[in-house]
Coordinates of C-alpha atoms in Angstrom, one line a residue:
Chain A
M645 CA 13.0 7.8 -13.5
S646 CA 11.9 6.5 -10.1
K647 CA 14.3 4.5 -8.0
G648 CA 13.8 0.8 -7.5
R649 CA 12.2 -0.4 -4.4
V650 CA 13.5 -2.9 -1.8
F651 CA 11.0 -5.4 -0.4
I652 CA 11.9 -7.6 2.6
I653 CA 10.0 -10.8 2.9
S654 CA 10.2 -12.8 6.2
G655 CA 8.2 -15.6 7.7
P656 CA 8.8 -18.4 10.1
S657 CA 9.3 -22.0 9.3
G658 CA 5.7 -23.2 8.7
S659 CA 4.5 -20.0 7.0
G660 CA 5.1 -21.5 3.6
K661 CA 7.3 -18.6 2.7
D662 CA 9.7 -20.6 0.6
T663 CA 7.0 -22.0 -1.7
L664 CA 5.5 -18.6 -2.0
L665 CA 8.8 -17.1 -3.1
K666 CA 9.5 -19.9 -5.5
I667 CA 6.2 -19.2 -7.3
L668 CA 6.8 -15.4 -7.2
F669 CA 10.2 -16.0 -8.7
E670 CA 8.7 -18.1 -11.5
R671 CA 5.8 -15.8 -12.3
Y672 CA 7.7 -12.6 -12.2
P673 CA 10.9 -13.2 -14.1
N674 CA 11.6 -9.5 -14.2
M675 CA 11.6 -9.2 -10.4
K676 CA 15.1 -9.3 -8.9
F677 CA 15.8 -11.4 -5.9
S678 CA 18.8 -10.8 -3.6
I679 CA 21.2 -13.7 -3.5
S680 CA 22.8 -14.3 0.0
S681 CA 26.4 -15.0 0.5
T682 CA 27.3 -17.9 2.8
T683 CA 30.3 -19.7 4.1
R684 CA 28.4 -23.0 4.6
P685 CA 29.3 -25.8 2.2
M686 CA 27.1 -26.3 -0.9
R687 CA 24.5 -29.0 -0.5
E688 CA 23.5 -31.6 -3.1
G689 CA 21.1 -30.1 -5.7
E690 CA 22.2 -26.5 -4.9
V691 CA 23.5 -24.3 -7.7
E692 CA 26.1 -21.5 -7.1
G693 CA 24.4 -18.1 -7.6
E694 CA 20.9 -19.4 -7.5
K695 CA 19.9 -18.9 -3.9
Y696 CA 23.4 -18.5 -2.4
N697 CA 26.8 -17.5 -3.4
F698 CA 29.1 -19.9 -1.7
I699 CA 32.2 -18.0 -0.5
S700 CA 35.1 -18.6 1.8
K701 CA 35.2 -17.4 5.4
E702 CA 38.0 -15.0 4.4
S703 CA 35.9 -13.4 1.7
F704 CA 33.0 -13.1 4.0
L705 CA 34.9 -11.5 6.8
S706 CA 36.5 -9.1 4.3
M707 CA 33.0 -8.1 2.9
L708 CA 31.9 -7.5 6.5
A709 CA 35.0 -5.4 7.3
N710 CA 34.5 -3.3 4.2
D711 CA 30.8 -2.6 5.0
E712 CA 29.7 -4.6 1.9
L713 CA 26.8 -6.4 3.7
L714 CA 23.3 -5.1 4.5
E715 CA 22.9 -7.7 7.2
H716 CA 24.6 -10.8 8.4
N717 CA 24.4 -13.5 10.9
E718 CA 26.1 -16.7 12.1
F719 CA 24.3 -20.0 12.4
V720 CA 26.0 -23.2 13.7
G721 CA 29.4 -21.9 12.8
N722 CA 28.5 -20.6 9.3
F723 CA 28.1 -17.0 8.1
Y724 CA 25.2 -15.8 6.1
G725 CA 24.8 -12.2 4.7
T726 CA 23.1 -10.0 2.1
P727 CA 25.6 -8.2 -0.2
K728 CA 24.9 -4.5 -0.4
K729 CA 26.0 -3.9 -4.0
P730 CA 23.4 -5.8 -6.0
V731 CA 20.6 -4.2 -3.9
M732 CA 22.0 -0.7 -4.4
D733 CA 22.5 -1.3 -8.2
A734 CA 18.9 -2.5 -8.5
V735 CA 17.6 0.6 -6.7
S736 CA 19.7 3.1 -8.7
S737 CA 18.7 1.4 -12.0
G738 CA 15.0 1.6 -11.1
E739 CA 14.5 -2.1 -10.5
D740 CA 12.6 -3.6 -7.6
I741 CA 14.4 -6.3 -5.6
I742 CA 13.2 -8.8 -3.0
I743 CA 15.3 -9.8 0.0
E744 CA 14.3 -12.9 1.8
V745 CA 15.7 -12.6 5.3
D746 CA 14.8 -13.5 8.9
V747 CA 13.5 -11.1 11.5
N748 CA 17.1 -10.2 12.7
G749 CA 18.4 -9.6 9.3
A750 CA 15.3 -7.5 8.5
A751 CA 15.9 -5.3 11.5
Q752 CA 19.6 -4.8 10.4
I753 CA 18.5 -3.8 6.9
R754 CA 15.8 -1.5 8.2
E755 CA 18.4 0.4 10.2
K756 CA 20.5 1.0 7.1
M757 CA 17.6 1.6 4.7
P758 CA 14.6 2.9 6.5
E759 CA 12.7 3.1 3.2
V760 CA 12.5 -0.7 2.7
I761 CA 9.0 -2.1 2.5
S762 CA 8.7 -5.2 4.7
I763 CA 6.2 -8.0 4.4
F764 CA 5.7 -10.8 7.0
I765 CA 4.2 -14.1 6.0
M766 CA 2.0 -15.6 8.6
P767 CA 0.5 -19.1 9.1
P768 CA -3.3 -18.8 9.3
S769 CA -3.5 -20.3 12.9
L770 CA -1.5 -21.9 15.6
E771 CA -3.1 -25.3 14.7
V772 CA -2.0 -25.0 11.1
L773 CA 1.4 -23.9 12.1
K774 CA 1.8 -26.9 14.4
A775 CA 0.5 -29.3 11.7
R776 CA 2.9 -27.8 9.1
L777 CA 5.9 -28.1 11.4
S778 CA 5.3 -31.8 12.2
K779 CA 4.2 -32.6 8.7
R780 CA 7.3 -34.4 7.6
G781 CA 6.2 -37.0 10.2
T782 CA 9.7 -38.3 11.0
E783 CA 10.5 -35.7 13.6
T784 CA 10.6 -36.2 17.3
K785 CA 8.2 -34.3 19.5
A786 CA 11.1 -32.3 21.0
L787 CA 12.2 -31.2 17.5
V788 CA 8.7 -30.0 16.5
E789 CA 8.5 -28.2 19.9
K790 CA 11.8 -26.5 19.2
R791 CA 10.7 -25.4 15.7
L792 CA 7.4 -24.1 17.1
C793 CA 9.3 -22.0 19.7
A794 CA 11.5 -20.5 17.0
A795 CA 8.4 -19.8 14.8
L796 CA 6.6 -18.1 17.6
D797 CA 9.7 -16.0 18.4
E798 CA 9.6 -14.7 14.8
I799 CA 5.9 -14.1 14.9
R800 CA 6.4 -12.0 18.1
R801 CA 8.4 -9.6 15.9
A802 CA 5.9 -9.5 13.0
E803 CA 4.9 -6.1 14.4
E804 CA 8.1 -4.6 13.0
Y805 CA 6.8 -5.2 9.4
N806 CA 4.7 -2.9 7.2
Y807 CA 2.4 -5.6 5.9
I808 CA 1.2 -8.9 7.2
I809 CA 0.1 -11.5 4.7
V810 CA -1.6 -14.7 5.8
N811 CA -0.6 -17.8 3.8
D812 CA -3.6 -20.0 4.0
A813 CA -4.5 -20.7 0.4
L814 CA -1.3 -20.4 -1.7
D815 CA -2.8 -18.7 -4.7
E816 CA -4.5 -16.1 -2.6
A817 CA -1.3 -15.3 -0.7
I818 CA 0.6 -14.9 -4.0
E819 CA -2.1 -12.5 -5.2
D820 CA -2.0 -10.6 -1.9
I821 CA 1.8 -10.2 -2.1
T822 CA 1.6 -8.9 -5.7
T823 CA -1.2 -6.5 -4.7
V824 CA 1.1 -5.0 -2.0
I825 CA 4.1 -4.9 -4.4
N826 CA 2.0 -3.2 -7.1
S827 CA 0.3 -0.7 -4.8
E828 CA 3.6 0.6 -3.5
K829 CA 4.4 2.0 -6.9
F830 CA 1.6 4.5 -6.5
R831 CA 3.0 6.0 -3.2
L832 CA 3.6 9.7 -3.3
D833 CA 7.4 9.4 -3.1
R834 CA 7.4 7.3 -6.2
Q835 CA 5.1 9.5 -8.1
Q836 CA 6.5 12.9 -7.1
Y837 CA 8.1 13.3 -10.5
L838 CA 4.7 13.2 -12.2
I839 CA 3.5 16.2 -10.2
N840 CA 6.7 18.1 -11.0
Q841 CA 6.4 17.1 -14.7
I842 CA 3.1 18.9 -15.0
L843 CA 3.9 21.8 -12.7
D844 CA 7.2 22.5 -14.3
K845 CA 5.6 22.9 -17.7
A846 CA 2.7 25.0 -16.5
Chain B
M1030 CA -12.8 -7.6 13.8
S1031 CA -10.8 -4.9 12.1
K1032 CA -12.2 -1.4 11.8
G1033 CA -13.3 -0.1 8.4
R1034 CA -11.0 2.2 6.5
V1035 CA -11.6 5.7 5.2
F1036 CA -10.3 6.5 1.7
I1037 CA -10.2 10.0 0.5
I1038 CA -10.2 10.5 -3.3
S1039 CA -9.5 13.9 -4.8
G1040 CA -8.5 15.1 -8.3
P1041 CA -8.9 18.3 -10.3
S1042 CA -11.3 19.0 -13.0
G1043 CA -9.8 17.2 -16.0
S1044 CA -8.4 14.3 -14.0
G1045 CA -11.4 12.1 -14.9
K1046 CA -12.1 11.5 -11.2
D1047 CA -15.9 11.6 -11.6
T1048 CA -16.0 8.9 -14.3
L1049 CA -13.6 6.8 -12.2
L1050 CA -15.7 7.0 -9.1
K1051 CA -18.9 6.2 -11.1
I1052 CA -17.3 3.0 -12.3
L1053 CA -15.9 2.1 -8.9
F1054 CA -19.3 2.6 -7.5
E1055 CA -20.9 0.3 -10.1
R1056 CA -18.2 -2.4 -9.8
Y1057 CA -18.0 -2.5 -6.0
P1058 CA -21.6 -2.3 -4.8
N1059 CA -20.3 -3.3 -1.3
M1060 CA -18.1 -0.3 -1.1
K1061 CA -19.7 2.6 0.8
F1062 CA -19.5 6.1 -0.5
S1063 CA -19.9 9.1 1.6
I1064 CA -22.8 11.4 0.6
S1065 CA -22.2 15.1 1.0
S1066 CA -24.8 17.5 2.5
T1067 CA -25.4 20.7 0.5
T1068 CA -27.6 23.7 0.7
R1069 CA -27.6 24.3 -3.0
P1070 CA -30.8 23.6 -4.9
M1071 CA -31.2 20.2 -6.5
R1072 CA -30.5 20.1 -10.2
E1073 CA -32.5 18.3 -12.9
G1074 CA -31.6 14.7 -13.0
E1075 CA -30.2 14.7 -9.4
V1076 CA -31.7 12.3 -6.9
E1077 CA -31.8 13.1 -3.2
G1078 CA -29.4 10.9 -1.2
E1079 CA -27.5 9.7 -4.3
K1080 CA -24.5 12.0 -4.4
Y1081 CA -26.0 14.7 -2.2
N1082 CA -28.4 15.2 0.6
F1083 CA -30.1 18.5 -0.1
I1084 CA -30.7 20.2 3.2
S1085 CA -31.6 23.7 4.4
K1086 CA -29.1 26.3 5.4
E1087 CA -30.5 26.1 9.0
S1088 CA -29.9 22.3 9.1
F1089 CA -26.4 22.8 7.7
L1090 CA -25.4 25.5 10.2
S1091 CA -26.8 23.4 13.0
M1092 CA -24.7 20.4 11.9
L1093 CA -21.7 22.6 11.7
A1094 CA -22.3 24.1 15.2
N1095 CA -22.7 20.6 16.7
D1096 CA -19.5 19.3 15.1
E1097 CA -21.3 16.9 12.9
L1098 CA -19.2 17.6 9.8
L1099 CA -15.8 16.2 9.0
E1100 CA -15.2 19.1 6.6
H1101 CA -17.1 21.8 4.9
N1102 CA -16.8 24.7 2.5
E1103 CA -18.8 27.4 0.9
F1104 CA -18.9 27.8 -2.9
V1105 CA -20.8 30.7 -4.6
G1106 CA -23.1 31.1 -1.6
N1107 CA -23.9 27.5 -1.0
F1108 CA -22.5 25.2 1.7
Y1109 CA -21.1 21.7 1.1
G1110 CA -20.0 19.3 3.8
T1111 CA -19.2 15.6 4.7
P1112 CA -21.4 14.4 7.6
K1113 CA -19.4 12.7 10.3
K1114 CA -21.8 10.0 11.4
P1115 CA -22.1 7.8 8.3
V1116 CA -18.3 7.7 8.2
M1117 CA -17.9 6.8 11.9
D1118 CA -20.7 4.2 11.6
A1119 CA -18.9 2.5 8.6
V1120 CA -15.5 2.5 10.4
S1121 CA -16.9 1.0 13.6
S1122 CA -18.9 -1.7 11.7
G1123 CA -15.8 -2.7 9.8
E1124 CA -16.8 -1.3 6.4
D1125 CA -14.6 0.7 4.1
I1126 CA -15.9 4.1 3.0
I1127 CA -14.8 6.4 0.2
I1128 CA -15.1 10.2 0.5
E1129 CA -14.8 12.3 -2.6
V1130 CA -13.6 15.7 -1.6
D1131 CA -11.4 18.5 -2.8
V1132 CA -7.9 19.3 -1.5
N1133 CA -9.3 21.7 1.1
G1134 CA -11.8 19.2 2.4
A1135 CA -9.2 16.5 2.4
A1136 CA -6.9 18.6 4.6
Q1137 CA -9.7 19.2 7.1
I1138 CA -10.5 15.5 7.3
R1139 CA -6.9 14.5 7.7
E1140 CA -6.6 16.9 10.7
K1141 CA -9.6 15.1 12.4
M1142 CA -8.7 11.6 11.2
P1143 CA -5.0 11.2 10.5
E1144 CA -5.4 7.6 9.7
V1145 CA -7.3 8.2 6.5
I1146 CA -5.8 6.9 3.3
S1147 CA -5.7 9.5 0.6
I1148 CA -5.5 9.1 -3.2
F1149 CA -5.0 11.9 -5.7
I1150 CA -6.1 11.3 -9.3
M1151 CA -3.8 13.0 -11.8
P1152 CA -4.1 13.8 -15.5
P1153 CA -1.2 12.1 -17.4
S1154 CA 0.2 15.4 -18.7
L1155 CA -0.3 19.1 -19.0
E1156 CA -1.3 18.7 -22.6
V1157 CA -4.0 16.1 -21.8
L1158 CA -5.3 18.2 -18.9
K1159 CA -5.7 21.3 -21.2
A1160 CA -7.4 19.1 -23.9
R1161 CA -9.8 17.7 -21.4
L1162 CA -10.6 21.1 -19.9
S1163 CA -11.5 22.6 -23.3
K1164 CA -13.1 19.4 -24.6
R1165 CA -16.7 20.6 -24.3
G1166 CA -15.8 23.0 -27.1
T1167 CA -18.2 25.7 -26.2
E1168 CA -16.1 27.4 -23.6
T1169 CA -14.3 30.7 -24.0
K1170 CA -10.6 30.7 -23.8
A1171 CA -10.8 32.7 -20.5
L1172 CA -13.0 30.0 -18.9
V1173 CA -10.6 27.2 -19.9
E1174 CA -7.7 29.3 -18.6
K1175 CA -9.5 29.7 -15.3
R1176 CA -10.2 26.0 -15.0
L1177 CA -6.6 25.2 -15.8
C1178 CA -5.4 27.5 -13.0
A1179 CA -7.8 25.8 -10.5
A1180 CA -6.6 22.4 -11.6
L1181 CA -3.0 23.4 -11.2
D1182 CA -3.7 24.8 -7.8
E1183 CA -5.1 21.4 -6.8
I1184 CA -2.1 19.5 -8.3
R1185 CA 0.2 21.7 -6.3
R1186 CA -1.3 20.1 -3.2
A1187 CA -1.1 16.5 -4.5
E1188 CA 1.9 16.1 -2.2
E1189 CA -0.4 16.0 0.7
Y1190 CA -1.7 12.6 -0.5
N1191 CA -0.5 9.0 0.3
Y1192 CA -1.0 7.7 -3.3
I1193 CA -0.9 9.3 -6.7
I1194 CA -2.8 7.6 -9.5
V1195 CA -2.5 8.7 -13.1
N1196 CA -5.7 8.5 -15.1
D1197 CA -4.6 8.0 -18.6
A1198 CA -6.4 4.8 -19.6
L1199 CA -9.6 4.5 -17.6
D1200 CA -9.5 0.7 -17.0
E1201 CA -5.9 0.9 -15.9
A1202 CA -6.6 3.7 -13.4
I1203 CA -9.6 1.7 -12.0
E1204 CA -7.3 -1.3 -11.5
D1205 CA -4.7 0.9 -9.9
I1206 CA -7.2 2.3 -7.4
T1207 CA -8.5 -1.1 -6.5
T1208 CA -4.9 -2.3 -6.0
V1209 CA -4.3 0.5 -3.5
I1210 CA -7.6 -0.2 -1.7
N1211 CA -6.9 -3.9 -1.5
S1212 CA -3.3 -3.6 -0.4
E1213 CA -4.2 -1.4 2.5
K1214 CA -6.0 -4.3 4.2
F1215 CA -2.6 -6.0 4.7
R1216 CA -1.1 -3.2 6.6
L1217 CA 0.2 -4.1 10.1
D1218 CA -2.4 -2.1 12.0
R1219 CA -5.2 -4.0 10.2
Q1220 CA -3.6 -7.4 10.7
Q1221 CA -2.4 -7.0 14.3
Y1222 CA -5.3 -9.2 15.6
L1223 CA -4.0 -12.1 13.6
I1224 CA -0.6 -11.9 15.3
N1225 CA -2.4 -11.7 18.7
Q1226 CA -4.7 -14.6 17.8
I1227 CA -1.7 -17.0 17.4
L1228 CA 0.4 -15.7 20.2
D1229 CA -2.5 -15.7 22.7
K1230 CA -3.1 -19.3 22.1
A1231 CA 0.5 -20.4 22.2

């Protein structure tokens, strides 16, 4: 049996990554998604164990100390991290798993698991990016400007990824992501056992 | 504009590669296929310029001397080779091109163009391979044995390829090949210009 594969998906605010992942999640119920652990308080409408496990600061720091996180970061006083165990369990049981993470987290994971396959979701153009970031309409110009800077900072690091997928039309982007995910299963390292199967018998 | 990509497809006798390529060719009229040059005489039913360009030994040797071949080999006194120019023309005009070639030819091309994407077509099992090789029914046991040895020799070099596709059910194998071909267009090196496009404007 082949090992499961780990896919990292990143994309700036305005790339439409969240909607893409939501649809992927609905369409591919067999695909595993990594659940982040965070110390921030649960918000209204959020469900424990859906996108986040809400844990105490003590638990988080103990996971960190025991090397139980693939990546972690701190954001306005709260910790966020990707627990290592569910990812390793998926890999060893032959299941693929998707980790949604930012460019910094992706770099941390890559260092620990160089074999991860990383996909960066891009907005189709600067104009569309700007339009998406100011879409909600209620934001001040300064806030939109700040979001744009953050998005461009992420796009500057898109070069660290294996695949770049442009999210212009949503359905097309979904198809493109699944094409990449499907194609990776034909890579030599995943198919080596087939070669051995024939040669061992011959 | 991105450059075109070069795909190498190999597979032993009994892998069903020829049927696969025929269907690919019919379904994707826009996909370019490399036409080999050979010094062997044209056979009944063959058309000049379809799968082969039939040329004189003098022309072949002059191409070879002028470094106009990406790979070449000799088989029972006849020369076979892949002309360089049509491949380079396709690449520079942004068109993808498929080269069907054996494991030796593939290795020669890889040395000259390390960026080629190579796909090896495998039979699903040793049993199926044996069955396919003796299918025509009229062959002596010795001939089937010889074909099997040659096929296994090629399979031993499948490790040199980027992707391994098993040809069990034909339609599935076609889908798998097109998945690989499509996914490759999302690779970073092909999408770099999109990143630059956004960053240059910002």
